[in-house]
Amino acid sequence: LNILFLSQIEPPERWLPGLRAALPADRFFTLDAYDPAQIDIALVACPKPGILGALPRLQLVQSMFMGVDPLLADARFPRTVMLARLIDTGMVNAMGETAIAHILDWHRHHYAYRQDKLARRWNRLGQHLPSDRMIGILGMGELGTSVSQRLLALGFGVCGWSRRPRQVPGVQGFHGDAGLQALLAQSDALVCLLPLTAQTRGVMNAANLARMKPGGCIINLARGAHAVVPDVLAALDSGRLAHAYLDVFEVEPLPQDSPLWAHPGVTITPHAAAITEPRTAIQRIAANIELFRAGKPLPNLVDFGAGY
Amino acid sequence: LNILFLSQIEPPERWLPGLRAALPADRFFTLDAYDPAQIDIALVACPKPGILGALPRLQLVQSMFMGVDPLLADARFPRTVMLARLIDTGMVNAMGETAIAHILDWHRHHYAYRQDKLARRWNRLGQHLPSDRMIGILGMGELGTSVSQRLLALGFGVCGWSRRPRQVPGVQGFHGDAGLQALLAQSDALVCLLPLTAQTRGVMNAANLARMKPGGCIINLARGAHAVVPDVLAALDSGRLAHAYLDVFEVEPLPQDSPLWAHPGVTITPHAAAITEPRTAIQRIAANIELFRAGKPLPNLVDFGAGY
């Protein structure tokens, strides 16, 4: 098979040696030298809009990311071709580490002690047991499910919201609009791991934040557009939210004039919650390509109707 | 039995209702009204020096903390009486939460992203797998063992140092002076959970910090005197250490003129890594007192020779 490595941001030298070793029968090409008429598969990370539509023999697009909303936003994306999301165990684990880091930062009051440090203030705050805390997870796919199990292992209460009903051990499950309201009413903290769709855009808005228990936090590890920034800032300023941990933003890099930079109640990370890890991702990509070669069904194909 | 509740810092109303419910046959007294000649057991949290020596019938001192070094520093402490440390599962869990919070803060570069936020700088740093990281735990008692198992579950490499040889599943064990040097040479991060003794005082000094792998962190959750503050600051300033997470200090509250307050490479928490939790501690205290009443051996008695 002829495979085109198509990335504006991932360097080919980080990937191609491992890919060639894992798939020795296939030929890999980069943008430097390839024949559009010969490409069977595209491996993509932020490709230039329109470029996939110019590959007439293309049968499979393998994303190097979990989220595919930027690909689907390209009107010229060829919707007759299979599009596979990447479920990389290294990335799932990394997302779990980040979610736990932020939950514990809030649970142990570390965000507050950092403010106290600036004022040279020694002020021990009350301790909560993790079983006193309910964490609401928005999005119970591979990432949300993995995070839920880590939180349960630490002793936290966990509830989860998903588009369709889902049963995950130990997690109180909710779905649909009414389910979201019920989840918010009992959540101290929210971890957002949703795909970005018309239904999930702006889910962290003033009305929904006001339904959470007071003094909690939000952790957005999904897409910037899931959070309505002025509403988040207002909830921080009113004291309703204790802290916001934001990894993703509608415009990235976050513009210099964003009010988020200077707000003491906001932790900013540069879309670094989980980075695709070639050591684990290459194994998964190679497995998908072997399934494709054998004519077998691929896991994690995108449903163009649902948008993820 | 007549039990005296002796604390300068824990409020009796937080403890006595639960203690009385758990031990209905015993009588509890506070400093307001007690007969020194009648006291069999003292429950202590930072008692006034000398007060225990003035209780002629005293047979058992039950600490409400894990660390007993302040008690042993009192020359009038009655060394013929049994002294029991408190191993409270709520506190052990809390210490684990705090250790994991700091390890992940360092592992995911959150301490660095906070500095970047102050400069409005968007700079994604390289990701490490937890299996790339070796965490050295100083002190492999109840706390260190519990923390080691949490770190292993997250995928980190873990080695541990203790006074006597100890076997803990998954943990590479070291002991003695030579063992400490070997542990330091392979550790990216150190978590200090040691008792404070003549042997452990100043263990985080310039020579030992220089043996660690560069770019790591130290997490001191034990006693302030385990870390030599000028040496820690020098290791931060040279870039040898990436960050120091300090919960304990030789003088607490940390004095206003300490250079630690203003240093950007230091996280300060107000001796809040783990707070004794009455809900779980009372069960353990009651169980110890029932063992004492039955004339059976108590766990976690202090060895006055070893100093913990």
XYZ file of C-alpha atoms in Angstrom:
616
model
C 0.000 0.000 0.000
C 1.085 3.575 -0.640
C 0.791 5.674 2.489
C 1.097 9.462 2.589
C 2.317 11.053 5.849
C 0.438 14.335 5.957
C 1.140 16.567 8.909
C 1.724 20.270 9.384
C 2.868 19.789 12.960
C 4.275 16.317 13.585
C 7.816 15.913 12.192
C 8.069 12.901 9.827
C 11.400 11.821 11.344
C 9.618 11.193 14.641
C 7.264 8.716 12.951
C 8.580 7.266 9.692
C 11.383 5.041 11.034
C 8.957 3.323 13.412
C 6.190 3.098 10.805
C 8.526 1.608 8.192
C 9.747 -0.948 10.727
C 6.180 -1.885 11.683
C 4.866 -2.038 8.087
C 7.815 -3.213 5.981
C 5.661 -4.226 2.977
C 4.254 -0.723 2.476
C 5.655 2.422 0.884
C 5.611 5.721 2.804
C 5.642 9.141 1.179
C 5.834 12.689 2.488
C 4.716 15.973 0.933
C 8.202 16.373 -0.536
C 7.690 13.650 -3.120
C 4.498 11.724 -3.826
C 2.165 10.939 -6.724
C -1.419 11.917 -5.741
C -2.814 9.255 -8.067
C -1.031 6.439 -6.189
C -1.971 7.112 -2.533
C -4.161 4.476 -0.807
C -3.954 5.669 2.793
C -3.314 9.066 4.394
C -1.921 9.437 7.911
C -3.044 12.877 8.995
C -2.325 15.418 11.728
C -3.636 18.875 10.813
C -3.382 18.422 7.026
C -3.827 21.408 4.722
C -7.545 21.825 3.877
C -8.453 20.357 0.489
C -5.420 18.124 0.109
C -7.269 14.864 0.924
C -9.891 15.603 -1.734
C -7.123 15.592 -4.350
C -6.171 11.931 -3.787
C -8.394 9.917 -6.191
C -7.384 6.429 -4.976
C -7.647 7.263 -1.254
C -9.564 4.626 0.740
C -8.568 5.222 4.377
C -7.681 8.308 6.383
C -6.006 7.414 9.655
C -5.989 10.357 12.050
C -2.959 10.697 14.302
C -5.202 12.407 16.876
C -8.257 11.276 18.803
C -10.324 14.346 17.881
C -11.336 14.690 14.237
C -13.427 17.870 14.368
C -10.839 19.936 12.418
C -10.905 17.336 9.607
C -14.710 17.363 9.480
C -14.715 21.165 9.405
C -13.020 20.924 5.968
C -15.909 21.011 3.465
C -13.680 19.247 0.904
C -12.989 16.286 3.199
C -13.900 13.178 1.164
C -16.809 11.662 3.103
C -16.871 8.468 1.043
C -13.505 7.455 2.500
C -13.164 5.663 5.862
C -11.845 7.930 8.616
C -10.305 6.241 11.664
C -9.640 8.052 14.946
C -6.450 7.118 16.748
C -6.944 5.508 20.138
C -3.367 5.487 21.406
C -2.916 3.866 24.817
C -0.025 6.223 25.557
C -2.328 9.158 24.926
C -5.206 7.690 26.933
C -2.828 7.196 29.866
C -1.437 10.715 29.484
C -4.954 12.177 29.551
C -5.627 10.207 32.718
C -2.476 11.585 34.347
C -3.483 15.141 33.501
C -7.058 14.727 34.718
C -5.858 13.226 38.006
C -3.206 15.938 38.419
C -5.857 18.659 38.171
C -8.478 16.874 40.285
C -5.935 16.368 43.077
C -4.660 19.956 42.721
C -8.222 21.113 43.443
C -9.055 18.404 46.022
C -5.907 19.126 48.083
C -6.366 22.948 47.729
C -3.022 23.390 45.964
C -4.459 26.102 43.670
C -5.443 28.031 46.826
C -2.104 27.514 48.566
C -0.363 28.987 45.510
C -2.375 32.183 45.977
C -1.544 32.100 49.689
C 2.153 31.810 48.819
C 2.010 35.071 46.854
C 0.651 36.761 49.996
C 3.076 34.881 52.330
C -0.038 33.546 54.049
C 0.035 30.285 56.080
C -3.566 29.108 56.152
C -4.340 25.428 56.365
C -7.688 24.574 54.768
C -10.055 21.794 55.758
C -9.457 18.350 54.365
C -12.072 16.408 52.414
C -12.156 12.688 51.934
C -12.296 11.776 48.237
C -15.552 9.964 48.981
C -16.969 13.402 49.932
C -16.379 14.580 46.356
C -18.402 13.805 43.234
C -16.603 14.174 39.918
C -18.765 14.523 36.808
C -17.181 13.361 33.574
C -18.587 14.808 30.364
C -17.949 12.249 27.635
C -17.682 8.569 28.506
C -15.748 7.254 25.519
C -12.303 5.669 25.794
C -10.865 8.710 27.582
C -13.741 9.326 29.975
C -13.993 5.659 30.861
C -10.271 5.453 31.568
C -10.345 8.615 33.709
C -13.391 7.318 35.601
C -11.567 4.158 36.644
C -8.551 6.136 37.880
C -10.810 8.420 39.928
C -12.682 5.470 41.421
C -9.352 3.880 42.415
C -8.535 7.080 44.344
C -11.869 6.849 46.185
C -13.772 9.655 44.451
C -17.436 9.421 43.573
C -17.837 9.479 39.794
C -20.759 10.130 37.484
C -20.598 10.288 33.705
C -22.570 11.826 30.862
C -22.688 10.536 27.324
C -24.851 10.923 24.231
C -26.136 7.355 24.403
C -26.752 5.360 27.634
C -23.555 3.645 28.776
C -22.809 1.270 31.635
C -19.366 1.712 33.169
C -18.544 -0.143 36.414
C -18.789 2.107 39.478
C -19.946 5.126 37.480
C -23.444 6.586 37.803
C -24.431 7.067 34.167
C -26.507 9.887 32.672
C -27.428 10.765 29.106
C -29.478 13.302 27.199
C -30.433 16.836 28.207
C -32.240 15.833 31.404
C -29.343 13.574 32.331
C -26.913 16.474 31.990
C -28.926 18.578 34.422
C -29.022 15.718 36.936
C -25.274 15.146 36.638
C -24.466 18.837 37.090
C -26.645 19.093 40.208
C -24.548 16.527 42.035
C -21.072 17.356 40.634
C -18.367 19.184 42.579
C -15.976 19.061 39.629
C -16.388 18.568 35.890
C -13.891 16.908 33.567
C -14.733 17.597 29.906
C -13.604 14.907 27.458
C -16.387 15.296 24.886
C -16.036 15.335 21.127
C -16.894 18.762 19.722
C -20.239 18.587 17.953
C -23.174 20.949 17.501
C -24.708 19.342 20.622
C -21.667 19.746 22.888
C -20.459 23.217 21.845
C -20.690 25.646 24.769
C -21.697 22.961 27.277
C -19.778 24.783 30.031
C -21.941 27.926 29.929
C -23.366 30.143 32.676
C -26.592 28.175 33.096
C -24.826 24.830 33.369
C -22.020 26.095 35.636
C -24.666 27.539 37.970
C -26.137 24.046 38.400
C -22.897 22.599 39.801
C -22.214 22.425 43.521
C -20.403 25.599 44.698
C -16.637 25.698 45.229
C -15.837 23.186 42.533
C -13.676 23.249 39.453
C -13.882 22.585 35.740
C -11.201 20.796 33.771
C -11.453 21.212 30.006
C -9.248 18.737 28.162
C -11.433 18.466 25.053
C -11.935 21.526 22.825
C -11.874 25.228 23.580
C -15.408 25.707 22.238
C -16.823 23.460 24.976
C -16.305 26.318 27.473
C -17.878 29.768 27.173
C -14.940 31.822 28.435
C -16.854 34.903 29.703
C -19.219 32.596 31.611
C -16.298 30.695 33.157
C -14.632 33.953 34.229
C -17.903 35.218 35.731
C -18.345 31.968 37.689
C -14.776 32.312 39.015
C -15.288 35.960 39.938
C -18.515 35.230 41.800
C -16.779 32.463 43.770
C -19.204 29.888 42.385
C -16.252 28.068 40.740
C -13.038 27.738 42.745
C -10.760 27.124 39.772
C -10.721 26.381 36.037
C -8.080 24.139 34.471
C -8.031 24.827 30.733
C -5.881 22.988 28.212
C -7.759 23.938 25.046
C -8.915 27.224 23.564
C -10.981 28.371 20.582
C -7.869 30.044 19.146
C -4.507 28.378 19.806
C -1.960 29.527 20.773
C -4.129 31.485 23.205
C -3.972 35.140 22.057
C -1.881 37.538 24.114
C -4.913 39.680 24.923
C -7.018 36.848 26.365
C -8.292 37.689 29.867
C -7.522 34.083 30.839
C -3.780 34.726 31.075
C -4.017 37.166 33.973
C -6.862 35.536 35.901
C -5.595 33.936 39.133
C -8.390 31.367 39.096
C -7.291 29.848 35.789
C -4.616 27.250 35.103
C -3.507 27.301 31.464
C -1.693 24.463 29.744
C -0.763 24.726 26.044
C -2.942 21.933 24.572
C -0.565 19.520 26.290
C -2.936 17.363 28.349
C -2.048 14.361 26.237
C 0.294 14.224 23.297
C 0.229 11.408 20.780
C 3.077 9.095 21.711
C 4.763 7.467 18.683
C 6.001 4.511 20.741
C 2.444 3.347 21.420
C 0.611 4.993 18.521
C 2.632 3.301 15.778
C 1.549 -0.103 17.051
C -2.086 0.918 16.805
C -1.728 2.514 13.369
C 0.034 -0.590 12.055
C -2.695 -2.827 13.474
C -5.376 -0.706 11.771
C -3.565 -0.868 8.434
C -3.247 -4.656 8.709
C -7.019 -4.879 9.342
C -7.620 -2.668 6.300
C -5.290 -4.815 4.152
C -7.160 -7.954 5.255
C -10.530 -6.362 4.463
C -11.656 -6.598 8.080
C -13.688 -3.941 9.965
C -11.698 -1.197 11.670
C -12.461 -0.015 15.213
C -13.011 3.677 15.956
C -14.232 4.646 12.507
C -15.863 8.069 12.511
C -19.648 8.258 12.151
C -19.990 11.280 9.857
C -23.592 11.797 11.007
C -22.729 11.934 14.717
C -19.636 14.004 13.981
C -17.127 11.804 15.812
C -9.959 3.807 82.036
C -9.417 7.528 82.523
C -8.281 9.169 79.302
C -6.941 12.719 79.042
C -7.383 14.545 75.732
C -4.270 16.688 75.499
C -3.971 18.893 72.469
C -2.931 22.451 71.849
C -4.182 22.373 68.290
C -6.964 19.827 67.797
C -10.308 21.029 69.156
C -11.809 18.508 71.640
C -15.297 18.916 70.157
C -14.005 17.469 66.888
C -12.948 14.272 68.690
C -14.716 13.665 71.982
C -18.207 12.811 70.714
C -16.790 10.122 68.438
C -14.353 8.834 71.073
C -17.084 8.605 73.706
C -19.322 6.730 71.275
C -16.504 4.316 70.388
C -15.354 3.750 73.994
C -18.510 4.023 76.131
C -16.942 2.325 79.185
C -14.145 4.904 79.553
C -14.061 8.403 80.985
C -12.615 11.282 78.961
C -11.156 14.432 80.435
C -9.817 17.672 78.987
C -7.394 20.223 80.400
C -10.340 22.142 81.828
C -11.022 19.579 84.554
C -8.968 16.481 85.348
C -7.178 14.883 88.271
C -3.524 14.168 87.275
C -3.377 11.243 89.730
C -6.242 9.415 87.949
C -5.124 9.472 84.280
C -4.294 6.084 82.682
C -4.023 7.104 79.038
C -3.154 10.379 77.292
C -4.291 11.179 73.772
C -1.800 13.756 72.556
C -1.385 16.249 69.725
C 1.292 18.840 70.514
C 0.911 18.669 74.326
C 2.627 21.258 76.506
C 6.177 20.072 77.363
C 6.375 18.474 80.789
C 2.693 17.784 81.220
C 2.964 14.023 80.561
C 5.660 13.656 83.220
C 3.190 14.973 85.795
C 0.754 12.050 85.363
C 1.913 9.375 87.871
C -0.510 6.619 86.805
C 0.039 7.115 83.019
C 0.616 3.839 81.152
C -0.062 4.652 77.502
C 0.452 7.733 75.378
C -1.479 7.521 72.129
C -0.261 10.101 69.615
C -2.869 11.613 67.343
C -0.137 12.100 64.712
C 2.121 9.702 62.859
C 5.307 11.605 63.696
C 6.407 11.602 67.337
C 9.668 13.575 67.094
C 8.248 16.618 68.954
C 7.223 14.346 71.857
C 10.672 12.741 72.003
C 12.319 16.173 71.933
C 10.720 16.816 75.353
C 13.380 15.741 77.893
C 10.626 15.218 80.478
C 8.710 12.762 78.288
C 8.198 9.636 80.472
C 10.148 6.938 78.598
C 8.845 4.111 80.762
C 5.363 4.601 79.327
C 4.251 3.007 76.050
C 4.009 5.508 73.189
C 1.874 4.534 70.194
C 2.009 6.334 66.848
C -1.288 6.779 65.052
C -1.563 4.994 61.730
C -4.802 6.457 60.424
C -5.945 5.094 57.074
C -7.564 8.439 56.241
C -4.205 10.111 56.783
C -2.264 7.489 54.840
C -4.658 7.974 51.920
C -4.392 11.749 52.177
C -0.585 11.551 52.064
C -0.858 9.399 48.968
C -3.123 11.939 47.277
C -0.674 14.744 48.013
C 2.374 12.793 46.835
C 0.616 11.851 43.586
C -0.609 15.426 43.070
C 2.962 16.746 43.251
C 4.530 13.945 41.208
C 1.998 14.494 38.421
C 2.399 18.291 38.656
C 6.079 17.786 37.934
C 5.675 14.901 35.444
C 3.133 16.841 33.332
C 5.199 20.100 33.578
C 2.377 22.006 35.289
C 4.859 23.899 37.508
C 6.551 25.115 34.311
C 3.291 26.021 32.564
C 2.389 28.203 35.563
C 5.569 30.209 35.015
C 4.768 30.380 31.303
C 1.313 31.738 32.142
C 2.849 34.673 34.008
C 4.791 35.514 30.828
C 1.768 34.791 28.538
C 3.988 32.193 26.861
C 2.504 29.227 24.943
C 5.256 26.614 24.943
C 4.373 22.939 24.840
C 7.037 20.783 26.484
C 7.985 17.215 25.608
C 5.962 14.405 27.113
C 7.505 11.593 29.139
C 5.980 8.208 29.728
C 5.730 7.448 33.455
C 7.886 4.387 32.784
C 10.641 6.852 31.749
C 10.646 8.275 35.271
C 12.147 6.798 38.437
C 10.706 8.019 41.724
C 12.842 7.507 44.830
C 10.922 7.228 48.087
C 12.843 8.042 51.260
C 11.178 6.098 54.062
C 9.342 2.863 53.305
C 7.074 2.610 56.334
C 3.293 2.658 56.093
C 3.283 5.952 54.191
C 6.118 5.196 51.786
C 4.758 1.747 51.017
C 1.296 3.136 50.297
C 2.712 5.898 48.054
C 4.893 3.355 46.230
C 1.882 1.253 45.266
C 0.000 4.300 43.963
C 3.009 5.325 41.853
C 3.409 1.810 40.461
C -0.284 1.785 39.503
C 0.342 4.949 37.467
C 3.226 3.251 35.654
C 6.179 5.021 37.308
C 9.380 3.264 38.209
C 9.799 3.245 41.997
C 12.738 2.650 44.310
C 12.675 2.984 48.075
C 15.147 3.616 50.891
C 14.723 2.514 54.482
C 16.860 2.016 57.578
C 16.487 -1.757 57.517
C 16.158 -3.894 54.358
C 12.526 -4.102 53.244
C 10.811 -6.025 50.470
C 7.888 -4.198 48.880
C 6.310 -5.616 45.691
C 7.475 -3.788 42.559
C 9.854 -1.504 44.458
C 13.616 -1.709 44.112
C 14.757 -1.592 47.731
C 17.842 0.120 49.179
C 19.084 0.617 52.719
C 22.027 2.084 54.553
C 24.401 4.832 53.426
C 25.596 3.039 50.288
C 22.005 2.233 49.408
C 21.051 5.892 49.644
C 23.766 6.842 47.154
C 22.598 4.145 44.744
C 18.970 5.255 45.025
C 19.840 8.921 44.454
C 21.889 8.124 41.345
C 18.882 6.658 39.578
C 16.116 8.923 40.931
C 14.444 11.683 38.919
C 12.256 12.695 41.844
C 12.437 12.194 45.606
C 9.485 11.854 47.961
C 10.567 12.229 51.601
C 8.406 10.358 54.125
C 11.118 9.598 56.707
C 10.842 9.898 60.462
C 13.099 12.666 61.760
C 16.070 11.131 63.548
C 19.742 12.006 63.940
C 20.398 9.809 60.874
C 17.800 11.402 58.598
C 18.208 15.071 59.538
C 19.458 17.078 56.531
C 19.170 14.149 54.099
C 18.216 16.536 51.297
C 21.512 18.437 51.309
C 23.737 19.733 48.495
C 25.797 16.552 48.154
C 22.749 14.294 47.980
C 20.754 16.565 45.667
C 23.759 16.640 43.309
C 23.586 12.856 42.985
C 20.017 12.888 41.610
C 19.284 12.936 37.902
C 19.014 16.522 36.618
C 15.660 18.210 36.042
C 13.890 16.392 38.821
C 11.977 17.482 41.876
C 11.893 16.906 45.608
C 8.712 16.508 47.605
C 9.157 16.903 51.364
C 6.122 15.669 53.281
C 8.002 14.586 56.413
C 9.777 17.194 58.545
C 11.336 20.535 57.677
C 14.733 19.485 59.021
C 15.019 16.774 56.365
C 15.763 19.485 53.784
C 18.662 21.942 53.976
C 16.880 25.020 52.634
C 19.917 26.934 51.285
C 21.041 23.768 49.464
C 17.592 23.267 47.952
C 17.476 26.888 46.774
C 20.955 26.574 45.251
C 19.945 23.395 43.405
C 16.864 25.199 42.045
C 18.890 28.240 41.006
C 21.462 26.134 39.189
C 18.709 24.317 37.298
C 19.784 21.005 38.777
C 16.359 20.677 40.455
C 13.296 21.694 38.448
C 11.003 22.221 41.420
C 10.673 21.696 45.179
C 7.342 20.848 46.787
C 7.624 21.608 50.514
C 4.896 20.955 53.062
C 7.038 21.112 56.218
C 9.515 23.619 57.615
C 11.887 23.858 60.566
C 9.802 26.731 61.923
C 6.054 26.649 61.295
C 4.239 28.763 60.286
C 7.014 29.530 57.801
C 8.457 32.932 58.830
C 7.585 35.930 56.686
C 11.237 36.528 55.843
C 11.914 33.028 54.498
C 13.389 33.123 50.973
C 11.143 30.174 50.114
C 8.036 32.365 49.835
C 9.281 34.357 46.857
C 11.125 31.614 45.000
C 9.268 30.614 41.805
C 10.696 27.107 41.960
C 9.070 26.293 45.293
C 5.546 25.126 46.032
C 4.589 25.762 49.675
C 1.733 24.039 51.455
C 1.056 24.789 55.151
C 1.808 21.374 56.714
C -1.374 20.176 55.054
C -0.175 17.149 53.076
C -2.246 14.879 55.290
C -4.396 15.874 58.206
C -5.524 13.381 60.811
C -9.085 12.492 59.953
C -11.271 11.866 63.027
C -13.684 9.659 61.074
C -10.981 7.053 60.463
C -8.581 7.850 63.325
C -11.113 7.309 66.097
C -11.629 3.708 64.965
C -7.897 3.088 65.193
C -7.482 4.799 68.562
C -10.399 2.819 70.003
C -8.924 -0.427 68.682
C -5.562 0.396 70.339
C -7.236 1.155 73.659
C -9.170 -2.139 73.528
C -5.863 -3.987 72.942
C -4.336 -2.136 75.881
C -7.335 -2.965 78.091
C -7.021 -6.654 77.153
C -3.277 -6.636 77.906
C -2.398 -7.470 74.298
C 0.554 -6.035 72.329
C -0.094 -2.770 70.495
C 1.057 -2.175 66.902
C 3.152 0.897 66.032
C 4.706 1.368 69.458
C 7.662 3.737 69.331
C 11.152 2.300 69.720
C 12.803 4.965 71.892
C 16.248 3.805 70.778
C 15.507 4.188 67.044
C 13.622 7.407 67.697
C 10.366 6.449 65.912
